[in-house]
Structure formats: structure tokens, C-alpha cells
PDB file of N, CA, C and O in Angstrom:
ATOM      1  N   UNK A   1     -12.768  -8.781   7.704  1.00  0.00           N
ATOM      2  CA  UNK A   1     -12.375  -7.398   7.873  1.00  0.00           C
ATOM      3  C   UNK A   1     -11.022  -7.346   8.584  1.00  0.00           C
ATOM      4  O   UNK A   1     -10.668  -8.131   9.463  1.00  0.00           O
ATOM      5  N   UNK A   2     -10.225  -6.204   8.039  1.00  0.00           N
ATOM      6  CA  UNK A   2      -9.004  -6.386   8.976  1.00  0.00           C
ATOM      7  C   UNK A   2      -8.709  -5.561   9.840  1.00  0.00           C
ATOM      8  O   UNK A   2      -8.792  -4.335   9.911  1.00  0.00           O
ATOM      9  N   UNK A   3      -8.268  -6.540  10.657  1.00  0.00           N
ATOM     10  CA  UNK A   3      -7.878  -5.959  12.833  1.00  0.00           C
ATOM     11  C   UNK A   3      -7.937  -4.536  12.580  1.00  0.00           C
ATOM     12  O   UNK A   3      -9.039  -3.988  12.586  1.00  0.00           O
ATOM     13  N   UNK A   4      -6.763  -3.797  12.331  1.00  0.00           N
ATOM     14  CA  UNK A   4      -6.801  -2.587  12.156  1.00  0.00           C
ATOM     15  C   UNK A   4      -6.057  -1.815  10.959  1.00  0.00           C
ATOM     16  O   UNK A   4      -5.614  -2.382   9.960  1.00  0.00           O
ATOM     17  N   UNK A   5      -5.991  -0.499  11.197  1.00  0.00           N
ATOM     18  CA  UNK A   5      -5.335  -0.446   9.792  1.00  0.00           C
ATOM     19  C   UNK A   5      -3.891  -0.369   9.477  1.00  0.00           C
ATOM     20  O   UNK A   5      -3.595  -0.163   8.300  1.00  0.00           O
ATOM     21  N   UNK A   6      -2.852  -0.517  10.442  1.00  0.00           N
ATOM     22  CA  UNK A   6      -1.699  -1.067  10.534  1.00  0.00           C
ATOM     23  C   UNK A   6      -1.658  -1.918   9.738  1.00  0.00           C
ATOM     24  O   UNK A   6      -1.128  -2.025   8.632  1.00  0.00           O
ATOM     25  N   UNK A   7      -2.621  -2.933  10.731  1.00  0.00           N
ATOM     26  CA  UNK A   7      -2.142  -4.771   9.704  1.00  0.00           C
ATOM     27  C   UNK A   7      -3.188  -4.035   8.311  1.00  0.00           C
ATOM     28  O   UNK A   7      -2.473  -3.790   7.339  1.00  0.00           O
ATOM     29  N   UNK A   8      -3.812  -3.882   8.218  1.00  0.00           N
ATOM     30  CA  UNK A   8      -4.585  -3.368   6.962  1.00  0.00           C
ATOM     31  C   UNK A   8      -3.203  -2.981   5.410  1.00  0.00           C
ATOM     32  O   UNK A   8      -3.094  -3.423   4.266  1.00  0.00           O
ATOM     33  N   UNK A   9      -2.468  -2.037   6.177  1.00  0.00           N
ATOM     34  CA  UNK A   9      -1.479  -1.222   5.421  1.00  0.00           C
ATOM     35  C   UNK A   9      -0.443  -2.699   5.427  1.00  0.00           C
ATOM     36  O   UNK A   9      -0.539  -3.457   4.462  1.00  0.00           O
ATOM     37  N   UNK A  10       0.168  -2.908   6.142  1.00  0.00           N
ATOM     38  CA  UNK A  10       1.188  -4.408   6.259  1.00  0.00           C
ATOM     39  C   UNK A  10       0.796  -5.397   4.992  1.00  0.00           C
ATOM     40  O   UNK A  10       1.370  -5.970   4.066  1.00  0.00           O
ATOM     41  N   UNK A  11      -0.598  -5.235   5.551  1.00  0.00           N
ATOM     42  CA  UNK A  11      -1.203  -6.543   4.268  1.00  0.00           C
ATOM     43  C   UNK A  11      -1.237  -5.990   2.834  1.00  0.00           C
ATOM     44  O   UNK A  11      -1.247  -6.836   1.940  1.00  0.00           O
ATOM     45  N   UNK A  12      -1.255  -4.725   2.494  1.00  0.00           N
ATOM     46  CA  UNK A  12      -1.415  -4.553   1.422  1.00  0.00           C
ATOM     47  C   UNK A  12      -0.060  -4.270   0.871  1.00  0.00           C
ATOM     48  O   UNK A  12       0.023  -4.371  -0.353  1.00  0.00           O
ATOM     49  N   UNK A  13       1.158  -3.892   1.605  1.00  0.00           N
ATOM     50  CA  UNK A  13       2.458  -3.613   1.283  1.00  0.00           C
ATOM     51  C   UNK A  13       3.103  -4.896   0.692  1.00  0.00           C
ATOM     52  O   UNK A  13       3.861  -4.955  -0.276  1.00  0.00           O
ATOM     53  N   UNK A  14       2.592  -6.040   1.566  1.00  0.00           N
ATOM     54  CA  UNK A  14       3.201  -7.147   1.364  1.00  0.00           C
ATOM     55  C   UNK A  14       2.517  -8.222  -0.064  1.00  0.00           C
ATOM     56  O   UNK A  14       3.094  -8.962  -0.861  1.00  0.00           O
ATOM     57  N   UNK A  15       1.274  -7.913   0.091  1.00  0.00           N
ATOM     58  CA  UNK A  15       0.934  -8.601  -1.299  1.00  0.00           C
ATOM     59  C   UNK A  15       0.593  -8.064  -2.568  1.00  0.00           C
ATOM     60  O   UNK A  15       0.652  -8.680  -3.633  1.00  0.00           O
ATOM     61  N   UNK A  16       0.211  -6.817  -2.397  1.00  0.00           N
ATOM     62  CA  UNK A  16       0.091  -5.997  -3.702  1.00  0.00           C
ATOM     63  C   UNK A  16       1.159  -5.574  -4.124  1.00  0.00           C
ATOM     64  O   UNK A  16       1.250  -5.822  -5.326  1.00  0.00           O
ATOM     65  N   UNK A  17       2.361  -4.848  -3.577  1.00  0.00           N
ATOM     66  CA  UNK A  17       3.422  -4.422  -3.574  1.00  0.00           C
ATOM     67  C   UNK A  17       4.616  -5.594  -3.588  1.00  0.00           C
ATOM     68  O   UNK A  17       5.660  -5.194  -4.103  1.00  0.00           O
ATOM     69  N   UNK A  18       4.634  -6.906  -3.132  1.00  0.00           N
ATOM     70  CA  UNK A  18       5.600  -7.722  -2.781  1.00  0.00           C
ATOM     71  C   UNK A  18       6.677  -7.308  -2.184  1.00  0.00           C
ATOM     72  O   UNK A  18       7.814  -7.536  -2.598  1.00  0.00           O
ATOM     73  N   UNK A  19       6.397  -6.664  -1.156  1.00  0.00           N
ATOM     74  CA  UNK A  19       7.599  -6.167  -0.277  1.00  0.00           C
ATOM     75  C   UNK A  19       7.590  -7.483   0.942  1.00  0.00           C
ATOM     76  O   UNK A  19       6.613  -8.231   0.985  1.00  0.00           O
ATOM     77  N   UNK A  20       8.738  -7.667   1.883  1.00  0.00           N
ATOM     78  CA  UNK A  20       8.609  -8.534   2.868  1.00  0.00           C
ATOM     79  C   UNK A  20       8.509  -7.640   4.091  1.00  0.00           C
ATOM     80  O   UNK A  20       8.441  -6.411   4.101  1.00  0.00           O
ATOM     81  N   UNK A  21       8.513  -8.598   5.267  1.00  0.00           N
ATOM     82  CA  UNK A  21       7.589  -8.008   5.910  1.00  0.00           C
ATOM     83  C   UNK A  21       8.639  -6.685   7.020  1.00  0.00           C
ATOM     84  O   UNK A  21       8.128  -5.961   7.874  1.00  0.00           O
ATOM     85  N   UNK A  22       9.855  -6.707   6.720  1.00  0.00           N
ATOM     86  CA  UNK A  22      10.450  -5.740   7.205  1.00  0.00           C
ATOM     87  C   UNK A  22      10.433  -4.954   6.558  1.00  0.00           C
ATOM     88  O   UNK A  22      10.406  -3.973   7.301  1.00  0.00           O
ATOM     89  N   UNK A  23      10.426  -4.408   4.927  1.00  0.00           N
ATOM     90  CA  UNK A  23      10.610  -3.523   4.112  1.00  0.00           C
ATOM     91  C   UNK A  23       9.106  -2.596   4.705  1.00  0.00           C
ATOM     92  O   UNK A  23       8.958  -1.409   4.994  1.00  0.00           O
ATOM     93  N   UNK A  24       7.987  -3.977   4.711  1.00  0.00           N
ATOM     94  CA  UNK A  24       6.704  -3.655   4.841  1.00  0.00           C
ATOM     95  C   UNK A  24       6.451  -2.689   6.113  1.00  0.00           C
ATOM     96  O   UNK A  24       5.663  -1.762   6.299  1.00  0.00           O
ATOM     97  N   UNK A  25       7.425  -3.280   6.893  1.00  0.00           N
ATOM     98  CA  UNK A  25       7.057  -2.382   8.069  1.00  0.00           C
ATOM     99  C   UNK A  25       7.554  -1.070   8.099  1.00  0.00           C
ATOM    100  O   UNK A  25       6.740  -0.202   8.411  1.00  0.00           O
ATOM    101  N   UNK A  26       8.835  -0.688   7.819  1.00  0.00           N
ATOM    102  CA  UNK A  26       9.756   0.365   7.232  1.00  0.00           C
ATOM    103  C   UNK A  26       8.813   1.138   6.514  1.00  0.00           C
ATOM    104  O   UNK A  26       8.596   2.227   7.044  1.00  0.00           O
ATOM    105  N   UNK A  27       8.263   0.942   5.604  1.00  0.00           N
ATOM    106  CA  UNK A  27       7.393   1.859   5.051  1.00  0.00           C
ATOM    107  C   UNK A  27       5.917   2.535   5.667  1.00  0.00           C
ATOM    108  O   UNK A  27       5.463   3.679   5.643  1.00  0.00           O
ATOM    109  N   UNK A  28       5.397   1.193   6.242  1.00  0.00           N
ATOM    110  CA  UNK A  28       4.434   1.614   7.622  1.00  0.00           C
ATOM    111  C   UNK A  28       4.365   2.600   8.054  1.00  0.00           C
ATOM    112  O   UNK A  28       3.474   3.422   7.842  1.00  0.00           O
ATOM    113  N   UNK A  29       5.556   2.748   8.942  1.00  0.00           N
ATOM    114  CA  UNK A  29       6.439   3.421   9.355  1.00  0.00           C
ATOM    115  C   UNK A  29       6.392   4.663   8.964  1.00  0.00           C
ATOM    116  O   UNK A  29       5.673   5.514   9.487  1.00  0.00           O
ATOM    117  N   UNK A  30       7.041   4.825   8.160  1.00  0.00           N
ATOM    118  CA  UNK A  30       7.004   6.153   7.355  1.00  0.00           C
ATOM    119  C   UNK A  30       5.952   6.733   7.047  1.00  0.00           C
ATOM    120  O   UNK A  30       5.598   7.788   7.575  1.00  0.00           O
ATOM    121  N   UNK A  31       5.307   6.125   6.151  1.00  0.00           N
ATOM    122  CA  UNK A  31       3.501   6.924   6.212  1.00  0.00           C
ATOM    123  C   UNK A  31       2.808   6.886   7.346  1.00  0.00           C
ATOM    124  O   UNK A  31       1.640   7.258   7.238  1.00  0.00           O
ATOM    125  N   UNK A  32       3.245   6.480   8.630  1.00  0.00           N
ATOM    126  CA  UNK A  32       2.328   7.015   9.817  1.00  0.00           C
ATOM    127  C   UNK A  32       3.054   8.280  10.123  1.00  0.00           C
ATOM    128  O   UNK A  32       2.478   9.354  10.295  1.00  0.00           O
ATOM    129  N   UNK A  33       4.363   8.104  10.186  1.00  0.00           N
ATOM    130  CA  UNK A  33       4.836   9.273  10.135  1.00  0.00           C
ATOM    131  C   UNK A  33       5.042  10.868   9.551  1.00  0.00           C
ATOM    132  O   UNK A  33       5.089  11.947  10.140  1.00  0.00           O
ATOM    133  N   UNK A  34       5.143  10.485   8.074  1.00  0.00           N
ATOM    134  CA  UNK A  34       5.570  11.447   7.592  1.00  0.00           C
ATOM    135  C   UNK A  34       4.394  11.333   6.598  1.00  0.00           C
ATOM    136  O   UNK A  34       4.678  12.059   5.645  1.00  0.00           O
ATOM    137  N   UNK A  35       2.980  10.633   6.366  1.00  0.00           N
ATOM    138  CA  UNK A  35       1.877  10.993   5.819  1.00  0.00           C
ATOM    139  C   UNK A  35       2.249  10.147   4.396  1.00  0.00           C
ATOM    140  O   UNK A  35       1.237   9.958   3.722  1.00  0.00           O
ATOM    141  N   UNK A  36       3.211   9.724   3.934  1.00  0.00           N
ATOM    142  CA  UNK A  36       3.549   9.266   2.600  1.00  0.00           C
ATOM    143  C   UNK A  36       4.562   8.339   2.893  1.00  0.00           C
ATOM    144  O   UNK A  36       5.028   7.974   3.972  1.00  0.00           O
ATOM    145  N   UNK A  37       4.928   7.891   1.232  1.00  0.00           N
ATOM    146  CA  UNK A  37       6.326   7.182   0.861  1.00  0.00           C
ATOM    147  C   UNK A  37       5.787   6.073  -0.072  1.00  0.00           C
ATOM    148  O   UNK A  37       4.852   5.272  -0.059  1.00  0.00           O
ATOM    149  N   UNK A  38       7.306   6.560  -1.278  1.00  0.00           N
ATOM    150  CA  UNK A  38       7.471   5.732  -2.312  1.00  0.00           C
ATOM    151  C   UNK A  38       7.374   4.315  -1.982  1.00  0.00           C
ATOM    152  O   UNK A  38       8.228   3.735  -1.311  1.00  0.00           O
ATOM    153  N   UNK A  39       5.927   3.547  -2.638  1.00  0.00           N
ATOM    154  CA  UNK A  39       6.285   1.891  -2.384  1.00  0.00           C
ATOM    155  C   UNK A  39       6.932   1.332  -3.843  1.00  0.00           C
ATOM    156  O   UNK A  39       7.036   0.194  -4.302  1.00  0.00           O
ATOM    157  N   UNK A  40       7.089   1.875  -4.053  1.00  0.00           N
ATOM    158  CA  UNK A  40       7.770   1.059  -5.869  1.00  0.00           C
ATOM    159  C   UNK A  40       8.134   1.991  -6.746  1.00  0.00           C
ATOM    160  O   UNK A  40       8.260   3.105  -6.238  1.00  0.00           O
ATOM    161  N   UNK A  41       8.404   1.904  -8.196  1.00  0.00           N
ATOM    162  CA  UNK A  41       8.585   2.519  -9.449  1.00  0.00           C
ATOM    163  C   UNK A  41       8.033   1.400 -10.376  1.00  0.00           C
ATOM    164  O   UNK A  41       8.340   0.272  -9.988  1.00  0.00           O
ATOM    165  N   UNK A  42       7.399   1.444 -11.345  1.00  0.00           N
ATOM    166  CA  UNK A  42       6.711   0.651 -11.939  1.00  0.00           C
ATOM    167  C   UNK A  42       6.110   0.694 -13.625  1.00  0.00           C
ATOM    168  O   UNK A  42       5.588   1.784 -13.862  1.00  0.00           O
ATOM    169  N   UNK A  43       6.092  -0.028 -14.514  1.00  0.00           N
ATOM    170  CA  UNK A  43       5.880   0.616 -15.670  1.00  0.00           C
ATOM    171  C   UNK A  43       3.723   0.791 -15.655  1.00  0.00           C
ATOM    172  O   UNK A  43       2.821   0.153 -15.113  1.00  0.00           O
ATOM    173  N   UNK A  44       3.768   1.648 -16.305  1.00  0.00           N
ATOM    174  CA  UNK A  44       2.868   2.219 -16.194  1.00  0.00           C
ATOM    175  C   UNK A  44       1.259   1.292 -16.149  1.00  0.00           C
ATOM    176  O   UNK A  44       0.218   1.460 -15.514  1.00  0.00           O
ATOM    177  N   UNK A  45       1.781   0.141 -17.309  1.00  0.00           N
ATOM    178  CA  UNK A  45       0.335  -1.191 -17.046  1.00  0.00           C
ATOM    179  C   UNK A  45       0.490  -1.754 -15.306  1.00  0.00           C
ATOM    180  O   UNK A  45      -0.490  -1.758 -14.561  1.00  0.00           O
ATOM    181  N   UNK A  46       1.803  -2.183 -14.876  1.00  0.00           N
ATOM    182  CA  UNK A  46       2.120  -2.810 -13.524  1.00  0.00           C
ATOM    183  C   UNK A  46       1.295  -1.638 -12.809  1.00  0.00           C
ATOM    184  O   UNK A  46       0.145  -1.865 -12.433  1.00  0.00           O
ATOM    185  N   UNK A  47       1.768  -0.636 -12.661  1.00  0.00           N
ATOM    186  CA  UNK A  47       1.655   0.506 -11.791  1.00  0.00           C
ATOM    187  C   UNK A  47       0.051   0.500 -12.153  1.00  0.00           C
ATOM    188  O   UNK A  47      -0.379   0.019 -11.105  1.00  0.00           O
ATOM    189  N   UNK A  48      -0.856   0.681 -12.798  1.00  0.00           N
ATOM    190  CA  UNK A  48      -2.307   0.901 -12.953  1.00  0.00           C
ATOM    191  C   UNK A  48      -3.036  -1.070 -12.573  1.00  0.00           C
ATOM    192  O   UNK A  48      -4.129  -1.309 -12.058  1.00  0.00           O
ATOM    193  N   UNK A  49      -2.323  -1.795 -12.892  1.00  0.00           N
ATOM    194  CA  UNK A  49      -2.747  -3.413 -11.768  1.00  0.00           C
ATOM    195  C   UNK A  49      -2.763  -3.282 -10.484  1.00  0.00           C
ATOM    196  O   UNK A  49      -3.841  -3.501  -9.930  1.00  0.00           O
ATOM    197  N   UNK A  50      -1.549  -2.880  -9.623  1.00  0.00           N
ATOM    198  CA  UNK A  50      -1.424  -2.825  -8.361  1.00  0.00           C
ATOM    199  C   UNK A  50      -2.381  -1.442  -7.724  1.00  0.00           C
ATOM    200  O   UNK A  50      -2.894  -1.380  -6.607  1.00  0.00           O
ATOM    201  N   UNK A  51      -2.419  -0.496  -8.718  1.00  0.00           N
ATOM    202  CA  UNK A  51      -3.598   0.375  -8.206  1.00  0.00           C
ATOM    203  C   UNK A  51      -4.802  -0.550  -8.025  1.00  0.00           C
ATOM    204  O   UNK A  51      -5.187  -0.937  -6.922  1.00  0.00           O
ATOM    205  N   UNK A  52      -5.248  -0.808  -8.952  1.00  0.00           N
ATOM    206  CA  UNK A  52      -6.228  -1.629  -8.747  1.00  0.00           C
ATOM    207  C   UNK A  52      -6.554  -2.491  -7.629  1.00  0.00           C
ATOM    208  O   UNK A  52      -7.399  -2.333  -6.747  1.00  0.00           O
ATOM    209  N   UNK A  53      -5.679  -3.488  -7.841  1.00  0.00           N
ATOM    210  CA  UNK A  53      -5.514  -4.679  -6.955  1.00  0.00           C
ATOM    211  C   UNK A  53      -5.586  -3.939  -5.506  1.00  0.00           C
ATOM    212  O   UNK A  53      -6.276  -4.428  -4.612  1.00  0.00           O
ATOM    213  N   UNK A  54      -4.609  -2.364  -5.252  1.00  0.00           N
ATOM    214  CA  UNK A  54      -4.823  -1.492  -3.931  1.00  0.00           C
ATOM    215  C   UNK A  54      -6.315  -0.981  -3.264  1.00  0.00           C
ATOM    216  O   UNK A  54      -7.005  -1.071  -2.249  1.00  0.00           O
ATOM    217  N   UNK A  55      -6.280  -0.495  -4.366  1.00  0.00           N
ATOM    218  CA  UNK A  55      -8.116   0.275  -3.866  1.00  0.00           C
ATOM    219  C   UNK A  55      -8.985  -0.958  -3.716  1.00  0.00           C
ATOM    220  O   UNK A  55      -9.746  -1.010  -2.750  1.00  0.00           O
ATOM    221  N   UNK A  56      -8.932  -2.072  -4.690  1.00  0.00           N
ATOM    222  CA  UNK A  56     -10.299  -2.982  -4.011  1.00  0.00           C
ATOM    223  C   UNK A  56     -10.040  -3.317  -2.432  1.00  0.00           C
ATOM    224  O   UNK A  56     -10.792  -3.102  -1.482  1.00  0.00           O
ATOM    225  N   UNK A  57      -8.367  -4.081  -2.454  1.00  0.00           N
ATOM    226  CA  UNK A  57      -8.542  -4.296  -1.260  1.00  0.00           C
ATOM    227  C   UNK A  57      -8.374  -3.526   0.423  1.00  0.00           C
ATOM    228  O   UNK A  57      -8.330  -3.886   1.600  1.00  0.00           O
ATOM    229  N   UNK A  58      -8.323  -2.300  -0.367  1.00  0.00           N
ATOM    230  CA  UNK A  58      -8.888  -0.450   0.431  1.00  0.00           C
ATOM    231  C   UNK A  58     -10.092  -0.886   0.626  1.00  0.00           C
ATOM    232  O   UNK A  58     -10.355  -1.477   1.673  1.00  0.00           O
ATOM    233  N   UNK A  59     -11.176  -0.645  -0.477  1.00  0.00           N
ATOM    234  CA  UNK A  59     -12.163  -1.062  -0.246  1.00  0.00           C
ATOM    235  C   UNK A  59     -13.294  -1.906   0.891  1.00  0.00           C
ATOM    236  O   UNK A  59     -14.201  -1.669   1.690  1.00  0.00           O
ATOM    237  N   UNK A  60     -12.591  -2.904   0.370  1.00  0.00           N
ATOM    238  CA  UNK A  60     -12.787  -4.304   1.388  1.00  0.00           C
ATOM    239  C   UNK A  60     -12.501  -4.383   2.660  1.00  0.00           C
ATOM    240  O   UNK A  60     -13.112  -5.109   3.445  1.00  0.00           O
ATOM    241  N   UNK A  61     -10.980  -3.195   3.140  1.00  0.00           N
ATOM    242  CA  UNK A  61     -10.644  -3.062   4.426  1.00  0.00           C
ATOM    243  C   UNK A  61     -11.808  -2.402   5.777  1.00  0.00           C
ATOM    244  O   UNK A  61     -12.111  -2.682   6.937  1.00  0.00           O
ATOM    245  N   UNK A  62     -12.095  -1.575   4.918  1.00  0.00           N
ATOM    246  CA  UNK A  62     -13.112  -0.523   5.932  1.00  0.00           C
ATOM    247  C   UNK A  62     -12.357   0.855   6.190  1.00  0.00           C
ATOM    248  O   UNK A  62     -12.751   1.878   6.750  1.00  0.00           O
ATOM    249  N   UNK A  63     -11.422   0.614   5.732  1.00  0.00           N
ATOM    250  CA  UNK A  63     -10.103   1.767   6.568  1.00  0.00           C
ATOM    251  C   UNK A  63      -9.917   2.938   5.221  1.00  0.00           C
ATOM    252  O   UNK A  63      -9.803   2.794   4.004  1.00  0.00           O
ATOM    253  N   UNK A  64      -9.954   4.188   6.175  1.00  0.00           N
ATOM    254  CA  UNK A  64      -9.670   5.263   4.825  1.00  0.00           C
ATOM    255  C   UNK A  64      -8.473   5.482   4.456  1.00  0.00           C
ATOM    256  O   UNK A  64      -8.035   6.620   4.289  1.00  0.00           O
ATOM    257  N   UNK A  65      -7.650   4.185   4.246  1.00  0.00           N
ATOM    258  CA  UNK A  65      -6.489   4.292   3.269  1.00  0.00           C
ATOM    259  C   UNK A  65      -6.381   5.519   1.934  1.00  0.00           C
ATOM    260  O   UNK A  65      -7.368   5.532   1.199  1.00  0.00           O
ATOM    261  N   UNK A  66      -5.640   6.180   1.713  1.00  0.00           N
ATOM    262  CA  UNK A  66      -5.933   6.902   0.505  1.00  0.00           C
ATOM    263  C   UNK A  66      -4.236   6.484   0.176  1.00  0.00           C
ATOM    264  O   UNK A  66      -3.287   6.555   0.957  1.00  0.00           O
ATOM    265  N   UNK A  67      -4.252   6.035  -1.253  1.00  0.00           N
ATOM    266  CA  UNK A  67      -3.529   5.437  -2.735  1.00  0.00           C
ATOM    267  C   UNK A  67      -3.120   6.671  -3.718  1.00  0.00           C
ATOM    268  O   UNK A  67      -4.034   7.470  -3.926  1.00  0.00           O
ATOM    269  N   UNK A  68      -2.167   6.873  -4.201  1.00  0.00           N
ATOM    270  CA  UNK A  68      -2.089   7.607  -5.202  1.00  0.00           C
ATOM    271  C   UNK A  68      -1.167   7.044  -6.070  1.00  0.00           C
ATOM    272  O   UNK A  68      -0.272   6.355  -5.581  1.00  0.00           O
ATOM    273  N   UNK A  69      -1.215   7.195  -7.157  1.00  0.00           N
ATOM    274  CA  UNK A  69      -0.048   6.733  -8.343  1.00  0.00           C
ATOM    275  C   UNK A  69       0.586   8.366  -9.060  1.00  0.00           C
ATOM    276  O   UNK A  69      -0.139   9.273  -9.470  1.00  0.00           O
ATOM    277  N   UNK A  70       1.516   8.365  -9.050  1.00  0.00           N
ATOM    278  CA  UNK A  70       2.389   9.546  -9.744  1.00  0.00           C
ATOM    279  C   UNK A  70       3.090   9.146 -11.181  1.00  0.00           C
ATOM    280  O   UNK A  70       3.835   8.187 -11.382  1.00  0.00           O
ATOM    281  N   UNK A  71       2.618  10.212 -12.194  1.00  0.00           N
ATOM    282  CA  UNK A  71       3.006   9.580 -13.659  1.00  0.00           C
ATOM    283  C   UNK A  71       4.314  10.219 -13.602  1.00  0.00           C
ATOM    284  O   UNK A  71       4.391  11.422 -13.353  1.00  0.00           O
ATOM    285  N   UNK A  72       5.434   9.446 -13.831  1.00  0.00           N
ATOM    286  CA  UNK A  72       7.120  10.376 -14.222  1.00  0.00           C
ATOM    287  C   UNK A  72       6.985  10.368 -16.148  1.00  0.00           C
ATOM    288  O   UNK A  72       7.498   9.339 -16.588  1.00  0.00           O
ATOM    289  N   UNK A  73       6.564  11.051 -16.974  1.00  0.00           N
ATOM    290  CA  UNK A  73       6.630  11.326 -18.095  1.00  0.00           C
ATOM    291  C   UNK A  73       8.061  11.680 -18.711  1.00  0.00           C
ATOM    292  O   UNK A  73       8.165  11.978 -19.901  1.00  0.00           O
TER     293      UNK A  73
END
């Protein structure tokens, strides 16, 4: 289970997303702050994997992370 949901959010920025770990934190950052923020742009199969790959390991965290994906049509 992870420490808290900081490192929870860190961990998922950095391996689902492949951000490093300053970008990772920068964005942290921002969604503690300001409730959101863009982690990527993505084609639409990528973008519905990393959902995936997000919510299980949401899931698995314990932490009420909430995920959203936005379609640009």
C-alpha cells in the first residue's frame, strides 16, 4: 500500500505517465493546488492504456484519486 497519497500521485505520474520526477512533482503540485492539470495529450488507444494502467493502480492505492480523460474531437 502506498505511504500516502502524495507519493501515491508521484508514483503514478512517473510510471503511467513517464514524467520524471521533477515534472512529477510540478504537477503534484498543481493538482493539490488548483484541483487539476493536464498530464499529457495522447492518441486516443495510448490515452484509454494509461487510463487503465491509472485506475488499477488508483485502485490498489487505497487513496480517492479521481482520473479523468478528455476527448479533443
Amino acid at each position: 500500500r502506498m505511504r500516502n497519497h502524495f507519493f501515491c500521485l508521484l508514483h503514478l505520474l512517473m510510471h503511467v505517465f513517464n514524467k520524471n520526477k521533477a515534472v512529477a512533482y510540478e504537477l503534484m503540485m498543481t493538482i493539490h493546488q488548483k484541483g487539476s492539470a493536464l498530464v499529457g495529450v495522447y492518441s486516443y488507444d495510448v490515452a484509454q492504456t494509461k487510463m487503465q494502467q491509472a485506475k488499477e493502480m488508483i485502485a490498489h492505492s487505497g487513496f480517492p484519486l479521481v482520473i479523468k480523460c478528455l476527448i479533443d474531437k
